[in-house]
């Protein structure tokens, strides 16, 4: 038959078993806190579905990205900001960023007017 486990071997085995018990307990606690029982197989967590629901409680498709802004509107806003500031630096920055835009001609005219 096999040799009897000495006191040193028994302490190692007991330490191992305590470690396993603690790990299993922590894993169970994390699973309970995560609320995995509220996630349907292959679905989203309940709170995500509620956040995506409309006023009637119907879940809509979540957008992955917001709609892109109209580039011309953004350039026009930057030109108006430069015009409100009314400085050479503001028009110089606008021209550097949007030199090929039709509004750059207006900015160049303002820049020349301020240079006098």
Short mmCIF file of N, CA, C and O in Angstrom, two decimals:
data_model
loop_
_atom_site.label_atom_id
_atom_site.label_comp_id
_atom_site.label_asym_id
_atom_site.label_seq_id
_atom_site.Cartn_x
_atom_site.Cartn_y
_atom_site.Cartn_z
N UNK A 1 0.83 -1.17 0.00
CA UNK A 1 0.00 0.00 0.00
C UNK A 1 0.88 1.24 0.00
O UNK A 1 2.05 1.19 0.27
N UNK A 2 0.27 2.39 -0.21
CA UNK A 2 1.00 3.64 -0.26
C UNK A 2 1.39 4.14 1.11
O UNK A 2 0.90 3.68 2.13
N UNK A 3 2.31 5.08 1.10
CA UNK A 3 2.77 5.65 2.36
C UNK A 3 1.70 6.57 2.93
O UNK A 3 0.95 7.21 2.20
N UNK A 4 1.67 6.69 4.21
CA UNK A 4 0.74 7.59 4.88
C UNK A 4 1.24 9.01 4.71
O UNK A 4 2.43 9.27 4.71
N UNK A 5 0.30 9.94 4.57
CA UNK A 5 0.64 11.34 4.36
C UNK A 5 1.10 11.92 5.70
O UNK A 5 0.41 11.83 6.69
N UNK A 6 2.27 12.52 5.74
CA UNK A 6 2.77 13.13 6.96
C UNK A 6 2.05 14.42 7.27
O UNK A 6 1.20 14.89 6.51
N UNK A 7 2.40 15.03 8.38
CA UNK A 7 1.73 16.28 8.79
C UNK A 7 2.00 17.40 7.79
O UNK A 7 1.15 18.23 7.53
N UNK A 8 3.19 17.41 7.20
CA UNK A 8 3.52 18.45 6.22
C UNK A 8 2.65 18.31 4.96
O UNK A 8 2.10 19.28 4.46
N UNK A 9 2.48 17.09 4.48
CA UNK A 9 1.64 16.84 3.31
C UNK A 9 0.19 17.14 3.58
O UNK A 9 -0.54 17.66 2.74
N UNK A 10 -0.27 16.85 4.79
CA UNK A 10 -1.66 17.10 5.16
C UNK A 10 -1.93 18.61 5.18
O UNK A 10 -2.94 19.08 4.71
N UNK A 11 -0.97 19.40 5.70
CA UNK A 11 -1.14 20.87 5.73
C UNK A 11 -1.19 21.44 4.32
O UNK A 11 -1.97 22.33 4.02
N UNK A 12 -0.36 20.94 3.43
CA UNK A 12 -0.39 21.41 2.05
C UNK A 12 -1.72 21.09 1.39
O UNK A 12 -2.29 21.90 0.67
N UNK A 13 -2.21 19.87 1.63
CA UNK A 13 -3.49 19.46 1.05
C UNK A 13 -4.63 20.31 1.60
O UNK A 13 -5.49 20.76 0.87
N UNK A 14 -4.62 20.58 2.89
CA UNK A 14 -5.66 21.41 3.51
C UNK A 14 -5.60 22.84 2.96
O UNK A 14 -6.62 23.45 2.67
N UNK A 15 -4.40 23.37 2.79
CA UNK A 15 -4.25 24.71 2.21
C UNK A 15 -4.80 24.79 0.80
O UNK A 15 -5.46 25.74 0.40
N UNK A 16 -4.52 23.74 0.04
CA UNK A 16 -5.02 23.68 -1.33
C UNK A 16 -6.54 23.67 -1.35
O UNK A 16 -7.18 24.38 -2.13
N UNK A 17 -7.14 22.88 -0.48
CA UNK A 17 -8.61 22.77 -0.44
C UNK A 17 -9.24 24.08 0.02
O UNK A 17 -10.27 24.49 -0.51
N UNK A 18 -8.62 24.75 0.98
CA UNK A 18 -9.15 26.05 1.43
C UNK A 18 -9.07 27.06 0.29
O UNK A 18 -10.00 27.81 0.04
N UNK A 19 -7.95 27.05 -0.44
CA UNK A 19 -7.80 27.96 -1.58
C UNK A 19 -8.85 27.71 -2.64
O UNK A 19 -9.42 28.63 -3.21
N UNK A 20 -9.14 26.44 -2.91
CA UNK A 20 -10.17 26.10 -3.91
C UNK A 20 -11.54 26.57 -3.44
O UNK A 20 -12.34 27.09 -4.23
N UNK A 21 -11.81 26.39 -2.15
CA UNK A 21 -13.12 26.79 -1.61
C UNK A 21 -13.29 28.30 -1.71
O UNK A 21 -14.36 28.80 -2.08
N UNK A 22 -12.22 29.05 -1.39
CA UNK A 22 -12.29 30.51 -1.49
C UNK A 22 -12.48 30.95 -2.92
O UNK A 22 -13.28 31.85 -3.22
N UNK A 23 -11.76 30.34 -3.84
CA UNK A 23 -11.90 30.70 -5.26
C UNK A 23 -13.31 30.43 -5.76
O UNK A 23 -13.90 31.24 -6.47
N UNK A 24 -13.85 29.28 -5.40
CA UNK A 24 -15.20 28.93 -5.83
C UNK A 24 -16.22 29.89 -5.22
O UNK A 24 -17.17 30.32 -5.89
N UNK A 25 -16.00 30.27 -3.96
CA UNK A 25 -16.91 31.21 -3.31
C UNK A 25 -16.87 32.58 -3.96
O UNK A 25 -17.90 33.21 -4.19
N UNK A 26 -15.67 33.07 -4.28
CA UNK A 26 -15.53 34.36 -4.95
C UNK A 26 -16.16 34.33 -6.33
O UNK A 26 -16.84 35.28 -6.74
N UNK A 27 -15.95 33.25 -7.04
CA UNK A 27 -16.54 33.12 -8.37
C UNK A 27 -18.07 33.15 -8.29
O UNK A 27 -18.74 33.83 -9.06
N UNK A 28 -18.62 32.43 -7.32
CA UNK A 28 -20.07 32.43 -7.14
C UNK A 28 -20.61 33.79 -6.79
O UNK A 28 -21.66 34.22 -7.30
N UNK A 29 -19.89 34.52 -5.93
CA UNK A 29 -20.33 35.86 -5.55
C UNK A 29 -20.30 36.80 -6.76
O UNK A 29 -21.22 37.60 -6.96
N UNK A 30 -19.26 36.71 -7.56
CA UNK A 30 -19.18 37.55 -8.76
C UNK A 30 -20.30 37.25 -9.74
O UNK A 30 -20.86 38.15 -10.36
N UNK A 31 -20.61 35.99 -9.90
CA UNK A 31 -21.69 35.61 -10.81
C UNK A 31 -23.03 36.16 -10.31
O UNK A 31 -23.85 36.64 -11.10
N UNK A 32 -23.25 36.11 -9.00
CA UNK A 32 -24.50 36.62 -8.44
C UNK A 32 -24.57 38.13 -8.60
O UNK A 32 -25.62 38.68 -8.94
N UNK A 33 -23.45 38.82 -8.38
CA UNK A 33 -23.44 40.28 -8.53
C UNK A 33 -23.61 40.70 -9.98
O UNK A 33 -24.21 41.72 -10.27
N UNK A 34 -23.06 39.92 -10.88
CA UNK A 34 -23.16 40.26 -12.30
C UNK A 34 -24.58 40.09 -12.81
O UNK A 34 -24.96 40.69 -13.81
N UNK A 35 -25.37 39.29 -12.15
CA UNK A 35 -26.76 39.11 -12.55
C UNK A 35 -26.90 38.39 -13.87
O UNK A 35 -27.70 38.76 -14.71
N UNK A 36 -26.09 37.36 -14.08
CA UNK A 36 -26.13 36.65 -15.36
C UNK A 36 -27.47 35.95 -15.61
O UNK A 36 -27.77 35.61 -16.74
N UNK A 37 -28.27 35.79 -14.57
CA UNK A 37 -29.56 35.15 -14.78
C UNK A 37 -30.54 36.09 -15.48
O UNK A 37 -31.60 35.68 -15.92
N UNK A 38 -30.18 37.37 -15.62
CA UNK A 38 -31.04 38.34 -16.29
C UNK A 38 -30.67 38.53 -17.75
O UNK A 38 -31.27 39.34 -18.43
N UNK A 39 -29.68 37.81 -18.23
CA UNK A 39 -29.26 37.95 -19.62
C UNK A 39 -29.79 36.76 -20.40
O UNK A 39 -29.39 35.63 -20.15
N UNK A 40 -30.69 37.00 -21.35
CA UNK A 40 -31.15 35.89 -22.18
C UNK A 40 -29.99 35.40 -23.03
O UNK A 40 -29.10 36.15 -23.39
N UNK A 41 -30.02 34.12 -23.37
CA UNK A 41 -28.94 33.54 -24.15
C UNK A 41 -28.81 34.29 -25.47
O UNK A 41 -29.75 34.40 -26.24
N UNK A 42 -27.64 34.85 -25.70
CA UNK A 42 -27.38 35.57 -26.94
C UNK A 42 -27.97 36.96 -26.96
O UNK A 42 -27.94 37.64 -27.97
N UNK A 43 -28.51 37.45 -25.85
CA UNK A 43 -29.14 38.75 -25.82
C UNK A 43 -28.33 39.78 -25.05
O UNK A 43 -27.18 39.56 -24.70
N UNK A 44 -28.96 40.91 -24.83
CA UNK A 44 -28.34 42.00 -24.09
C UNK A 44 -28.81 41.99 -22.65
O UNK A 44 -29.89 41.50 -22.36
N UNK A 45 -28.03 42.55 -21.74
CA UNK A 45 -28.51 42.69 -20.36
C UNK A 45 -29.81 43.50 -20.33
O UNK A 45 -30.06 44.33 -21.20
N UNK A 46 -30.62 43.26 -19.33
CA UNK A 46 -31.94 43.87 -19.23
C UNK A 46 -31.86 45.39 -19.27
O UNK A 46 -32.64 46.05 -19.94
N UNK A 47 -30.91 45.98 -18.54
CA UNK A 47 -30.83 47.44 -18.48
C UNK A 47 -30.50 48.05 -19.84
O UNK A 47 -30.97 49.12 -20.16
N UNK A 48 -29.73 47.36 -20.65
CA UNK A 48 -29.42 47.86 -21.99
C UNK A 48 -30.67 47.86 -22.83
O UNK A 48 -30.96 48.81 -23.56
N UNK A 49 -31.46 46.79 -22.73
CA UNK A 49 -32.70 46.73 -23.50
C UNK A 49 -33.65 47.83 -23.05
O UNK A 49 -34.31 48.46 -23.86
N UNK A 50 -33.73 48.10 -21.74
CA UNK A 50 -34.60 49.16 -21.26
C UNK A 50 -34.11 50.52 -21.73
O UNK A 50 -34.90 51.39 -22.06
N UNK A 51 -32.80 50.72 -21.75
CA UNK A 51 -32.25 51.99 -22.19
C UNK A 51 -32.52 52.24 -23.66
O UNK A 51 -32.68 53.38 -24.09
N UNK A 52 -32.61 51.18 -24.46
CA UNK A 52 -32.86 51.31 -25.89
C UNK A 52 -34.34 51.32 -26.23
O UNK A 52 -34.71 51.45 -27.38
N UNK A 53 -35.21 51.17 -25.24
CA UNK A 53 -36.66 51.10 -25.49
C UNK A 53 -37.22 52.50 -25.73
O UNK A 53 -36.76 53.48 -25.19
N UNK A 54 -38.26 52.57 -26.56
CA UNK A 54 -38.94 53.85 -26.75
C UNK A 54 -39.99 54.01 -25.65
O UNK A 54 -40.06 53.23 -24.71
N UNK A 55 -40.81 55.05 -25.75
CA UNK A 55 -41.81 55.33 -24.71
C UNK A 55 -42.84 54.20 -24.55
O UNK A 55 -43.41 54.02 -23.48
N UNK A 56 -43.07 53.44 -25.59
CA UNK A 56 -44.04 52.34 -25.52
C UNK A 56 -43.43 51.07 -24.96
O UNK A 56 -44.12 50.05 -24.85
N UNK A 57 -42.14 51.10 -24.64
CA UNK A 57 -41.48 49.92 -24.11
C UNK A 57 -40.95 48.98 -25.18
O UNK A 57 -40.45 47.92 -24.88
N UNK A 58 -41.07 49.39 -26.45
CA UNK A 58 -40.55 48.56 -27.53
C UNK A 58 -39.07 48.84 -27.69
O UNK A 58 -38.64 49.98 -27.69
N UNK A 59 -38.32 47.77 -27.83
CA UNK A 59 -36.88 47.91 -27.97
C UNK A 59 -36.56 48.20 -29.42
O UNK A 59 -36.95 47.46 -30.31
N UNK A 60 -35.84 49.30 -29.65
CA UNK A 60 -35.41 49.64 -31.00
C UNK A 60 -33.97 49.25 -31.21
O UNK A 60 -33.28 48.86 -30.29
N UNK A 61 -33.54 49.38 -32.41
CA UNK A 61 -32.15 49.03 -32.73
C UNK A 61 -31.26 50.19 -32.32
O UNK A 61 -31.51 51.35 -32.66
N UNK A 62 -30.22 49.89 -31.56
CA UNK A 62 -29.29 50.92 -31.10
C UNK A 62 -28.40 51.36 -32.25
O UNK A 62 -27.95 50.54 -33.05
N UNK A 63 -28.15 52.66 -32.33
CA UNK A 63 -27.24 53.17 -33.35
C UNK A 63 -25.81 52.94 -32.89
O UNK A 63 -25.49 53.10 -31.73
N UNK A 64 -24.98 52.58 -33.81
CA UNK A 64 -23.58 52.35 -33.46
C UNK A 64 -22.78 53.64 -33.51
O UNK A 64 -21.80 53.78 -32.83
N UNK A 65 -23.22 54.61 -34.33
CA UNK A 65 -22.52 55.89 -34.44
C UNK A 65 -23.55 56.98 -34.69
O UNK A 65 -24.56 56.76 -35.35
N UNK A 66 -23.29 58.18 -34.16
CA UNK A 66 -24.20 59.28 -34.47
C UNK A 66 -24.07 59.68 -35.94
O UNK A 66 -23.07 59.37 -36.60
N UNK A 67 -25.07 60.36 -36.43
CA UNK A 67 -25.05 60.82 -37.81
C UNK A 67 -23.90 61.82 -38.00
O UNK A 67 -23.61 62.62 -37.11
N UNK A 68 -23.27 61.78 -39.17
CA UNK A 68 -22.17 62.71 -39.47
C UNK A 68 -22.73 64.11 -39.71
O UNK A 68 -23.82 64.27 -40.26
N UNK A 69 -21.97 65.10 -39.26
CA UNK A 69 -22.38 66.49 -39.49
C UNK A 69 -22.11 66.87 -40.94
O UNK A 69 -21.23 66.34 -41.59
N UNK A 70 -22.86 67.85 -41.42
CA UNK A 70 -22.64 68.39 -42.75
C UNK A 70 -21.34 69.20 -42.71
O UNK A 70 -21.23 70.17 -41.96
N UNK A 71 -20.34 68.83 -43.50
CA UNK A 71 -19.05 69.55 -43.47
C UNK A 71 -19.19 71.02 -43.82
O UNK A 71 -18.52 71.87 -43.23
N UNK A 72 -20.07 71.35 -44.76
CA UNK A 72 -20.25 72.75 -45.14
C UNK A 72 -20.79 73.57 -43.98
O UNK A 72 -20.39 74.73 -43.78
N UNK A 73 -21.68 72.99 -43.19
CA UNK A 73 -22.22 73.70 -42.03
C UNK A 73 -21.14 73.93 -40.98
O UNK A 73 -21.07 75.01 -40.37
N UNK A 74 -20.26 72.96 -40.80
CA UNK A 74 -19.17 73.11 -39.84
C UNK A 74 -18.20 74.20 -40.28
O UNK A 74 -17.75 75.02 -39.45
N UNK A 75 -17.90 74.28 -41.57
CA UNK A 75 -17.00 75.31 -42.09
C UNK A 75 -17.65 76.69 -41.92
O UNK A 75 -16.99 77.66 -41.52
N UNK A 76 -18.95 76.77 -42.21
CA UNK A 76 -19.66 78.05 -42.07
C UNK A 76 -19.66 78.50 -40.60
O UNK A 76 -19.48 79.70 -40.32
N UNK A 77 -19.82 77.56 -39.68
CA UNK A 77 -19.77 77.92 -38.27
C UNK A 77 -18.40 78.44 -37.88
O UNK A 77 -18.28 79.40 -37.11
N UNK A 78 -17.35 77.80 -38.40
CA UNK A 78 -15.99 78.27 -38.10
C UNK A 78 -15.75 79.66 -38.68
O UNK A 78 -15.10 80.49 -38.05
N UNK A 79 -16.28 79.92 -39.88
CA UNK A 79 -16.12 81.25 -40.47
C UNK A 79 -16.83 82.30 -39.61
O UNK A 79 -16.29 83.37 -39.34
N UNK A 80 -18.04 81.99 -39.18
CA UNK A 80 -18.78 82.94 -38.33
C UNK A 80 -18.05 83.19 -37.01
O UNK A 80 -18.03 84.31 -36.51
N UNK A 81 -17.43 82.16 -36.46
CA UNK A 81 -16.67 82.33 -35.23
C UNK A 81 -15.47 83.25 -35.46
O UNK A 81 -15.17 84.13 -34.63
N UNK A 82 -14.79 83.08 -36.59
CA UNK A 82 -13.66 83.95 -36.92
C UNK A 82 -14.13 85.38 -37.13
O UNK A 82 -13.49 86.34 -36.67
N UNK A 83 -15.27 85.52 -37.79
CA UNK A 83 -15.82 86.87 -38.03
C UNK A 83 -16.20 87.55 -36.73
O UNK A 83 -15.95 88.74 -36.53
N UNK A 84 -16.79 86.79 -35.79
CA UNK A 84 -17.15 87.37 -34.49
C UNK A 84 -15.92 87.81 -33.70
O UNK A 84 -15.94 88.84 -33.04
N UNK A 85 -14.85 87.01 -33.79
CA UNK A 85 -13.62 87.39 -33.10
C UNK A 85 -13.01 88.61 -33.76
O UNK A 85 -12.47 89.49 -33.08
N UNK A 86 -13.07 88.66 -35.08
CA UNK A 86 -12.61 89.83 -35.82
C UNK A 86 -11.12 90.11 -35.72
O UNK A 86 -10.71 91.26 -35.83
N UNK A 87 -10.31 89.10 -35.53
CA UNK A 87 -8.86 89.29 -35.45
C UNK A 87 -8.17 88.66 -36.65
O UNK A 87 -8.72 87.75 -37.29
N UNK A 88 -6.96 89.16 -36.93
CA UNK A 88 -6.18 88.59 -38.03
C UNK A 88 -5.88 87.13 -37.76
O UNK A 88 -5.92 86.30 -38.67
N UNK A 89 -5.60 86.81 -36.49
CA UNK A 89 -5.26 85.44 -36.13
C UNK A 89 -6.42 84.48 -36.40
O UNK A 89 -6.22 83.37 -36.88
N UNK A 90 -7.63 84.93 -36.12
CA UNK A 90 -8.80 84.08 -36.33
C UNK A 90 -9.00 83.80 -37.81
O UNK A 90 -9.26 82.65 -38.21
N UNK A 91 -8.86 84.85 -38.66
CA UNK A 91 -9.03 84.63 -40.10
C UNK A 91 -7.86 83.84 -40.67
O UNK A 91 -8.04 83.01 -41.57
N UNK A 92 -6.66 84.06 -40.16
CA UNK A 92 -5.49 83.30 -40.61
C UNK A 92 -5.67 81.81 -40.32
O UNK A 92 -5.37 80.96 -41.17
N UNK A 93 -6.18 81.49 -39.14
CA UNK A 93 -6.44 80.10 -38.78
C UNK A 93 -7.51 79.49 -39.69
O UNK A 93 -7.37 78.36 -40.17
N UNK A 94 -8.59 80.26 -39.95
CA UNK A 94 -9.64 79.75 -40.84
C UNK A 94 -9.07 79.47 -42.24
O UNK A 94 -9.35 78.42 -42.82
N UNK A 95 -8.25 80.38 -42.76
CA UNK A 95 -7.67 80.21 -44.09
C UNK A 95 -6.75 78.99 -44.12
O UNK A 95 -6.74 78.21 -45.08
N UNK A 96 -5.98 78.80 -43.05
CA UNK A 96 -5.07 77.65 -42.98
C UNK A 96 -5.85 76.34 -42.97
O UNK A 96 -5.43 75.35 -43.57
N UNK A 97 -6.98 76.32 -42.29
CA UNK A 97 -7.78 75.09 -42.21
C UNK A 97 -8.63 74.84 -43.44
O UNK A 97 -8.86 73.70 -43.83
N UNK A 98 -9.16 75.91 -44.04
CA UNK A 98 -10.15 75.76 -45.12
C UNK A 98 -9.79 76.62 -46.32
O UNK A 98 -10.65 77.30 -46.89
N UNK A 99 -8.54 76.58 -46.72
CA UNK A 99 -8.07 77.43 -47.83
C UNK A 99 -8.77 77.20 -49.15
O UNK A 99 -8.89 78.12 -49.95
N UNK A 100 -9.30 76.01 -49.40
CA UNK A 100 -9.96 75.72 -50.66
C UNK A 100 -11.46 75.98 -50.65
O UNK A 100 -12.12 75.86 -51.68
N UNK A 101 -12.00 76.34 -49.50
CA UNK A 101 -13.44 76.57 -49.39
C UNK A 101 -13.79 77.96 -49.93
O UNK A 101 -13.00 78.89 -49.82
N UNK A 102 -14.98 78.13 -50.54
CA UNK A 102 -15.38 79.45 -51.03
C UNK A 102 -15.38 80.53 -49.94
O UNK A 102 -15.10 81.71 -50.22
N UNK A 103 -15.63 80.17 -48.70
CA UNK A 103 -15.61 81.16 -47.62
C UNK A 103 -14.19 81.64 -47.31
O UNK A 103 -14.01 82.68 -46.68
N UNK A 104 -13.18 80.92 -47.78
CA UNK A 104 -11.80 81.35 -47.56
C UNK A 104 -11.52 82.66 -48.28
O UNK A 104 -10.72 83.47 -47.79
N UNK A 105 -12.19 82.90 -49.43
CA UNK A 105 -12.01 84.18 -50.13
C UNK A 105 -12.51 85.35 -49.27
O UNK A 105 -11.86 86.39 -49.18
N UNK A 106 -13.64 85.16 -48.62
CA UNK A 106 -14.15 86.20 -47.71
C UNK A 106 -13.18 86.39 -46.55
O UNK A 106 -12.92 87.52 -46.12
N UNK A 107 -12.65 85.29 -46.04
CA UNK A 107 -11.71 85.37 -44.93
C UNK A 107 -10.43 86.09 -45.36
O UNK A 107 -9.88 86.89 -44.59
N UNK A 108 -9.96 85.85 -46.59
CA UNK A 108 -8.77 86.54 -47.09
C UNK A 108 -9.02 88.04 -47.22
O UNK A 108 -8.16 88.85 -46.89
N UNK A 109 -10.20 88.39 -47.68
CA UNK A 109 -10.55 89.80 -47.80
C UNK A 109 -10.58 90.47 -46.43
O UNK A 109 -10.07 91.58 -46.24
N UNK A 110 -11.15 89.80 -45.44
CA UNK A 110 -11.17 90.33 -44.07
C UNK A 110 -9.76 90.43 -43.50
O UNK A 110 -9.42 91.40 -42.83
N UNK A 111 -8.93 89.42 -43.78
CA UNK A 111 -7.56 89.42 -43.32
C UNK A 111 -6.80 90.61 -43.89
O UNK A 111 -6.08 91.32 -43.15
N UNK A 112 -6.97 90.88 -45.21
CA UNK A 112 -6.31 92.02 -45.84
C UNK A 112 -6.81 93.34 -45.27
O UNK A 112 -6.04 94.28 -45.04
N UNK A 113 -8.13 93.42 -45.02
CA UNK A 113 -8.72 94.65 -44.47
C UNK A 113 -8.15 94.93 -43.08
O UNK A 113 -7.83 96.09 -42.76
N UNK A 114 -7.96 93.88 -42.27
CA UNK A 114 -7.42 94.07 -40.93
C UNK A 114 -5.92 94.34 -40.94
O UNK A 114 -5.39 94.87 -39.96
N UNK A 115 -5.23 94.02 -42.03
CA UNK A 115 -3.79 94.23 -42.13
C UNK A 115 -3.45 95.69 -42.38
O UNK A 115 -2.32 96.11 -42.18
N UNK A 116 -4.41 96.46 -42.84
CA UNK A 116 -4.13 97.88 -43.16
C UNK A 116 -4.02 98.72 -41.93
O UNK A 116 -4.38 98.56 -40.88
#
